Amino acid sequence: MLKNNKNLTEQCADLASGKETSVSLTMKALDKAEEYSYLNAFVVLDREKSLDQAVASDKRRANGNCLSPIDGVPIAVKDNYLTKDYPTTACSGALPLEPSGQDATIIANLREAGVVIFGKTNMDEWAFSPTNVNSNIGPVLNPHNTNHVTGGSSGGSAAAIASGIVSAGLGSDTGGSIRMPAAACGIYGFKPSYGRASRHGVLPLSWSLDAPGPLASSLKDIELLLPYFLGEDSKDLSTVSSAKFEVVEHNEAINVIHLTGEGLERSDEIDTAVKRALEASSAVVKEAGLSHVDNYYEAWEAIIFSEAASYHQPLLKKNPGGFSSGLRAKLEAGSQLSALDVLQAQRLRSQLMHTFACELGDWDIIVTPTLPVTAPTLNEEEQEFGGKKVHAHKSMLWFCVLGNMTGYPCVTIPIGLSKSGLPIGMMLMGKPNEDEKLLAIAIKLESALKKHSV
Amino acid sequence: MLKNNKNLTEQCADLASGKETSVSLTMKALDKAEEYSYLNAFVVLDREKSLDQAVASDKRRANGNCLSPIDGVPIAVKDNYLTKDYPTTACSGALPLEPSGQDATIIANLREAGVVIFGKTNMDEWAFSPTNVNSNIGPVLNPHNTNHVTGGSSGGSAAAIASGIVSAGLGSDTGGSIRMPAAACGIYGFKPSYGRASRHGVLPLSWSLDAPGPLASSLKDIELLLPYFLGEDSKDLSTVSSAKFEVVEHNEAINVIHLTGEGLERSDEIDTAVKRALEASSAVVKEAGLSHVDNYYEAWEAIIFSEAASYHQPLLKKNPGGFSSGLRAKLEAGSQLSALDVLQAQRLRSQLMHTFACELGDWDIIVTPTLPVTAPTLNEEEQEFGGKKVHAHKSMLWFCVLGNMTGYPCVTIPIGLSKSGLPIGMMLMGKPNEDEKLLAIAIKLESALKKHSV
């Protein structure tokens, strides 16, 4: 499906060459949004607001005042980013339906670059689910097969990109919420290192795990977008300063650790796809296991449940009816945890970081499948793979949580389709704060992969 | 008392000029330790081990193989640093009395520099008290007045320095455990930024607050010692990389925020001493208040109690009798806290950091007294100052916890004696990871102060 759509890089070139205008791109996006409205990708989409921004962009370009290479491109925004002109509901009934009047730092950055903020996308209620079935406006459907989920919680952005409505979108990732829908929809998703992307104005789910990032149609698109995400922000004290964003071509050999074994199972067809992709690349691949994977998953749960419960306590007291019963139960479970549960979880987290940093030997990237199995159907409660039966939520999160527990940067790239026609993604994890190097390696690895397929 | 003793910088000069040898310095230290044994500053002190190291140092120096400027100086070590040749008891009955066979990273650094590791110093049991009364070998007595406490938990190192046994020592600081005894004993203490000093091999009390650092007889001594404390350590993942340690003379004006007001009270005589010191300096001083100070103190308590309970759980189950009943009660209280208590505390912590970083305007250093009142007597349960009656533990921690809650670097310098002859300290807090600049400012400020007194 993607083959017929232009990616962000191509759209920018078309704008630069005059082949397209921001208005023509935005009109096409509006038409496609109508064509694919059955996917339920958008919470709100305003024709007039979008076209107003496009007209302004075209005027700038005509006057030689183009703000950036991405000036005029329509980009979809997950509904947990504050946007001054749209309400921000997090697909929950608990928040007011008036526009906040405020922009998240990343939104402000993109507006300064001239981007057309093209509507707000569907997501799991407060980002606290991995399927995008749990939204107060109903599930998002997978463009590859509408019986299947997109994965969540950034499912609306992923579906809008995979269906070609827009070439890129914004997501946030606490346990895989960018990478899971990107993989399930056959597109690209990047979770920055914890502390490199500003979270100011992005509604929190679990503040020690959350990372906002882009979903897009190519790695070059990600490279174009990341500068607007990364950078120290005095409004988010967790952000760190770093050198100017620059992706330098990676010419050295790539040392890959491919994580396998107990607790890291995947379906045969996904295993084959990842192994083929790694073989096709010129990388030096070493397989390694990881002990206590289940403990790490439980630690991640303790952290996200307790931090979400802590954050939501005031609003939950004030407006309990604004939350779904499912989410209320999760928040209640979080508030029942003890200090020792949470601190034990944090210690396991340090242990996992130590393992990755010191015990796996030399590596440039750590690779796993993004999902251990293709996306479940909308009603599927349990998935079977690698000799295990796993709740569909846990199977989605299977590998991705490792990225949030460590805070390391991760990118998912599509590596093919299953026999049933559903996308398969491969996840690459880089060293902390080396987001640029991770992207450079992903670009090199994918280009080797593409040569091999030709 | 200090006037008669040489500081570390002078001792190094004497070694370099041949006026002293490591053996002569170590012999003097051993003699003084005997003279002042009633202070109860040492847990263990081994004449032979100390002299062996001194002999080796003198041999190196004679052969022109001196390892560093501090080669041969005897330095006292708080009993929560692992040392391969001494047991490490943390002044608790719960740990084995055999040497661990391991050196903390900082100890290893100092050994490589040729320092004489001169015995292990008394401390509060597991570092979990601010007076150094709660040790399994009994309290340390204040060299200025033996009816008074030294402050804790690094009281043994402080007393050993203030009495002139050694010129410098090692401490650790979770709520002020370096700064409180340094101030109460009239010497200098430096708590590095969280993450700049390696904690590998320093027994933890509360891992998100702990910082190891030096106590010494002058700011130049601190400058000599800090390089052995600071630096990224692969064995402590909380450490960050930074430029080579270098203190550059501070020639610009110094912008000071002097914290005062509700929750930040101090006795009149201490208030006068701090104000005089600030007036004598050439600094530009602005007074500012801080709201919710009591909340921050309670948040600090929730963090230290819960983290200590989490860390000690296994040993407490195995060997409950090894802990004092007082410490057992504290650990029990910590294990009763809920996840929400701890997370709320962490959010208050972020709020405090935000206040310091963004709401106080421009500043180079934040100044408070180190203690709001001079050191209590050994039996004093409550202290009165600024119209308040406060538990003596809380009064010790009054200002110091702000340094641990934010993780900012802090230094305490002596600024005179009270009418009763007890030392008064002033605390300077710098910007995160700008430990060098803080020290440079402290040096400049103190030199202005000294000129003024002359």
GROMACS .gro file of N, CA, C and O in nm, chain B residues 46-107:
model
  248
  500ASP      N    1   4.542   0.075   6.213
  500ASP     CA    2   4.646  -0.028   6.222
  500ASP      C    3   4.781   0.038   6.197
  500ASP      O    4   4.813   0.081   6.087
  501ARG      N    5   4.859   0.047   6.303
  501ARG     CA    6   4.991   0.111   6.300
  501ARG      C    7   5.078   0.053   6.188
  501ARG      O    8   5.137   0.126   6.108
  502GLU      N    9   5.080  -0.079   6.185
  502GLU     CA   10   5.171  -0.147   6.092
  502GLU      C   11   5.129  -0.123   5.947
  502GLU      O   12   5.212  -0.087   5.862
  503LYS      N   13   4.999  -0.141   5.920
  503LYS     CA   14   4.951  -0.121   5.783
  503LYS      C   15   4.976   0.023   5.737
  503LYS      O   16   5.014   0.046   5.622
  504SER      N   17   4.955   0.117   5.827
  504SER     CA   18   4.975   0.257   5.790
  504SER      C   19   5.122   0.284   5.761
  504SER      O   20   5.157   0.346   5.659
  505LEU      N   21   5.208   0.235   5.849
  505LEU     CA   22   5.352   0.261   5.830
  505LEU      C   23   5.407   0.188   5.708
  505LEU      O   24   5.495   0.242   5.639
  506ASP      N   25   5.356   0.070   5.680
  506ASP     CA   26   5.399  -0.002   5.559
  506ASP      C   27   5.375   0.083   5.435
  506ASP      O   28   5.459   0.093   5.345
  507GLN      N   29   5.256   0.143   5.428
  507GLN     CA   30   5.224   0.227   5.313
  507GLN      C   31   5.314   0.350   5.309
  507GLN      O   32   5.357   0.394   5.201
  508ALA      N   33   5.343   0.405   5.428
  508ALA     CA   34   5.428   0.524   5.435
  508ALA      C   35   5.570   0.492   5.389
  508ALA      O   36   5.632   0.568   5.313
  509VAL      N   37   5.621   0.380   5.434
  509VAL     CA   38   5.757   0.338   5.394
  509VAL      C   39   5.764   0.323   5.242
  509VAL      O   40   5.858   0.370   5.176
  510ALA      N   41   5.663   0.260   5.187
  510ALA     CA   42   5.660   0.239   5.041
  510ALA      C   43   5.657   0.373   4.969
  510ALA      O   44   5.723   0.392   4.866
  511SER      N   45   5.580   0.467   5.023
  511SER     CA   46   5.572   0.599   4.961
  511SER      C   47   5.708   0.670   4.964
  511SER      O   48   5.752   0.727   4.864
  512ASP      N   49   5.773   0.665   5.080
  512ASP     CA   50   5.904   0.732   5.092
  512ASP      C   51   6.006   0.670   4.996
  512ASP      O   52   6.089   0.741   4.939
  513LYS      N   53   5.997   0.538   4.979
  513LYS     CA   54   6.087   0.470   4.886
  513LYS      C   55   6.063   0.522   4.744
  513LYS      O   56   6.156   0.554   4.671
  514ARG      N   57   5.934   0.531   4.706
  514ARG     CA   58   5.900   0.582   4.572
  514ARG      C   59   5.958   0.723   4.554
  514ARG      O   60   6.020   0.753   4.454
  515ARG      N   61   5.937   0.806   4.653
  515ARG     CA   62   5.981   0.945   4.642
  515ARG      C   63   6.134   0.952   4.630
  515ARG      O   64   6.187   1.026   4.547
  516ALA      N   65   6.201   0.872   4.710
  516ALA     CA   66   6.349   0.870   4.707
  516ALA      C   67   6.398   0.828   4.569
  516ALA      O   68   6.501   0.876   4.520
  517ASN      N   69   6.323   0.739   4.504
  517ASN     CA   70   6.363   0.689   4.372
  517ASN      C   71   6.312   0.776   4.257
  517ASN      O   72   6.322   0.738   4.141
  518GLY      N   73   6.246   0.887   4.293
  518GLY     CA   74   6.193   0.975   4.188
  518GLY      C   75   6.069   0.920   4.121
  518GLY      O   76   6.037   0.959   4.009
  519ASN      N   77   6.001   0.829   4.188
  519ASN     CA   78   5.881   0.769   4.129
  519ASN      C   79   5.752   0.811   4.199
  519ASN      O   80   5.658   0.732   4.211
  520CYS      N   81   5.751   0.930   4.249
  520CYS     CA   82   5.635   0.982   4.321
  520CYS      C   83   5.510   0.970   4.233
  520CYS      O   84   5.513   1.004   4.114
  521LEU      N   85   5.401   0.920   4.288
  521LEU     CA   86   5.283   0.889   4.206
  521LEU      C   87   5.192   1.009   4.182
  521LEU      O   88   5.118   1.012   4.085
  522SER      N   89   5.196   1.106   4.273
  522SER     CA   90   5.104   1.221   4.262
  522SER      C   91   5.145   1.323   4.366
  522SER      O   92   5.227   1.292   4.454
  523PRO      N   93   5.088   1.443   4.360
  523PRO     CA   94   5.122   1.543   4.464
  523PRO      C   95   5.083   1.497   4.604
  523PRO      O   96   5.139   1.545   4.703
  524ILE      N   97   4.988   1.406   4.614
  524ILE     CA   98   4.943   1.365   4.749
  524ILE      C   99   5.003   1.231   4.792
  524ILE      O  100   4.962   1.174   4.893
  525ASP      N  101   5.099   1.182   4.717
  525ASP     CA  102   5.166   1.055   4.752
  525ASP      C  103   5.225   1.068   4.893
  525ASP      O  104   5.304   1.157   4.919
  526GLY      N  105   5.182   0.976   4.981
  526GLY     CA  106   5.241   0.970   5.114
  526GLY      C  107   5.163   1.037   5.225
  526GLY      O  108   5.196   1.023   5.342
  527VAL      N  109   5.056   1.108   5.189
  527VAL     CA  110   4.978   1.176   5.294
  527VAL      C  111   4.878   1.077   5.356
  527VAL      O  112   4.809   1.007   5.284
  528PRO      N  113   4.871   1.072   5.489
  528PRO     CA  114   4.770   0.984   5.552
  528PRO      C  115   4.631   1.046   5.546
  528PRO      O  116   4.614   1.163   5.578
  529ILE      N  117   4.535   0.966   5.501
  529ILE     CA  118   4.397   1.012   5.486
  529ILE      C  119   4.303   0.912   5.553
  529ILE      O  120   4.319   0.791   5.537
  530ALA      N  121   4.205   0.965   5.628
  530ALA     CA  122   4.112   0.879   5.703
  530ALA      C  123   3.991   0.845   5.617
  530ALA      O  124   3.945   0.927   5.538
  531VAL      N  125   3.938   0.724   5.634
  531VAL     CA  126   3.832   0.674   5.546
  531VAL      C  127   3.709   0.635   5.626
  531VAL      O  128   3.717   0.553   5.718
  532LYS      N  129   3.596   0.693   5.591
  532LYS     CA  130   3.469   0.658   5.656
  532LYS      C  131   3.443   0.509   5.639
  532LYS      O  132   3.471   0.452   5.531
  533ASP      N  133   3.386   0.447   5.740
  533ASP     CA  134   3.377   0.301   5.741
  533ASP      C  135   3.265   0.244   5.653
  533ASP      O  136   3.222   0.131   5.672
  534ASN      N  137   3.218   0.322   5.556
  534ASN     CA  138   3.127   0.264   5.457
  534ASN      C  139   3.190   0.258   5.316
  534ASN      O  140   3.123   0.226   5.220
  535TYR      N  141   3.319   0.288   5.308
  535TYR     CA  142   3.394   0.268   5.183
  535TYR      C  143   3.460   0.130   5.190
  535TYR      O  144   3.532   0.103   5.287
  536LEU      N  145   3.440   0.048   5.089
  536LEU     CA  146   3.509  -0.081   5.088
  536LEU      C  147   3.659  -0.058   5.073
  536LEU      O  148   3.704   0.021   4.990
  537THR      N  149   3.734  -0.127   5.160
  537THR     CA  150   3.880  -0.121   5.157
  537THR      C  151   3.929  -0.265   5.166
  537THR      O  152   3.885  -0.339   5.254
  538LYS      N  153   4.019  -0.304   5.076
  538LYS     CA  154   4.052  -0.446   5.067
  538LYS      C  155   4.123  -0.498   5.191
  538LYS      O  156   4.114  -0.616   5.222
  539ASP      N  157   4.190  -0.409   5.266
  539ASP     CA  158   4.270  -0.455   5.378
  539ASP      C  159   4.205  -0.436   5.514
  539ASP      O  160   4.258  -0.479   5.615
  540TYR      N  161   4.091  -0.366   5.517
  540TYR     CA  162   4.020  -0.346   5.644
  540TYR      C  163   3.877  -0.399   5.630
  540TYR      O  164   3.820  -0.393   5.520
  541PRO      N  165   3.815  -0.442   5.738
  541PRO     CA  166   3.672  -0.471   5.732
  541PRO      C  167   3.595  -0.341   5.707
  541PRO      O  168   3.649  -0.232   5.731
  542THR      N  169   3.475  -0.353   5.657
  542THR     CA  170   3.388  -0.237   5.635
  542THR      C  171   3.258  -0.266   5.708
  542THR      O  172   3.180  -0.349   5.666
  543THR      N  173   3.238  -0.199   5.819
  543THR     CA  174   3.124  -0.236   5.905
  543THR      C  175   3.009  -0.137   5.898
  543THR      O  176   2.900  -0.166   5.946
  544ALA      N  177   3.029  -0.018   5.845
  544ALA     CA  178   2.927   0.088   5.849
  544ALA      C  179   2.878   0.109   5.993
  544ALA      O  180   2.765   0.152   6.015
  545CYS      N  181   2.964   0.077   6.090
  545CYS     CA  182   2.930   0.089   6.232
  545CYS      C  183   2.797   0.024   6.266
  545CYS      O  184   2.716   0.078   6.343
  546SER      N  185   2.777  -0.091   6.205
  546SER     CA  186   2.658  -0.172   6.228
  546SER      C  187   2.705  -0.310   6.271
  546SER      O  188   2.817  -0.351   6.239
  547GLY      N  189   2.622  -0.382   6.342
  547GLY     CA  190   2.658  -0.517   6.382
  547GLY      C  191   2.620  -0.620   6.277
  547GLY      O  192   2.634  -0.741   6.300
  548ALA      N  193   2.573  -0.574   6.161
  548ALA     CA  194   2.516  -0.668   6.065
  548ALA      C  195   2.617  -0.718   5.962
  548ALA      O  196   2.589  -0.812   5.889
  549LEU      N  197   2.734  -0.656   5.957
  549LEU     CA  198   2.829  -0.694   5.851
  549LEU      C  199   2.946  -0.774   5.909
  549LEU      O  200   2.983  -0.758   6.025
  550PRO      N  201   3.006  -0.859   5.827
  550PRO     CA  202   3.117  -0.944   5.874
  550PRO      C  203   3.239  -0.860   5.909
  550PRO      O  204   3.258  -0.751   5.856
  551LEU      N  205   3.321  -0.911   5.997
  551LEU     CA  206   3.438  -0.835   6.044
  551LEU      C  207   3.565  -0.870   5.967
  551LEU      O  208   3.674  -0.830   6.007
  552GLU      N  209   3.550  -0.943   5.856
  552GLU     CA  210   3.667  -0.969   5.773
  552GLU      C  211   3.680  -0.858   5.668
  552GLU      O  212   3.580  -0.804   5.622
  553PRO      N  213   3.803  -0.829   5.628
  553PRO     CA  214   3.822  -0.735   5.517
  553PRO      C  215   3.750  -0.785   5.394
  553PRO      O  216   3.742  -0.906   5.370
  554SER      N  217   3.696  -0.691   5.317
  554SER     CA  218   3.615  -0.730   5.201
  554SER      C  219   3.701  -0.779   5.085
  554SER      O  220   3.652  -0.845   4.995
  555GLY      N  221   3.829  -0.742   5.085
  555GLY     CA  222   3.913  -0.779   4.971
  555GLY      C  223   3.892  -0.691   4.849
  555GLY      O  224   3.953  -0.711   4.746
  556GLN      N  225   3.803  -0.593   4.864
  556GLN     CA  226   3.770  -0.505   4.751
  556GLN      C  227   3.792  -0.361   4.790
  556GLN      O  228   3.768  -0.322   4.903
  557ASP      N  229   3.832  -0.280   4.691
  557ASP     CA  230   3.841  -0.136   4.711
  557ASP      C  231   3.729  -0.064   4.638
  557ASP      O  232   3.700  -0.096   4.522
  558ALA      N  233   3.667   0.034   4.703
  558ALA     CA  234   3.578   0.125   4.631
  558ALA      C  235   3.660   0.194   4.521
  558ALA      O  236   3.782   0.204   4.533
  559THR      N  237   3.593   0.240   4.417
  559THR     CA  238   3.665   0.308   4.308
  559THR      C  239   3.748   0.424   4.361
  559THR      O  240   3.864   0.442   4.321
  560ILE      N  241   3.691   0.503   4.452
  560ILE     CA  242   3.763   0.619   4.506
  560ILE      C  243   3.886   0.576   4.585
  560ILE      O  244   3.993   0.637   4.576
  561ILE      N  245   3.872   0.467   4.661
  561ILE     CA  246   3.988   0.414   4.735
  561ILE      C  247   4.096   0.369   4.638
  561ILE      O  248   4.216   0.399   4.656
   0.00000   0.00000   0.00000
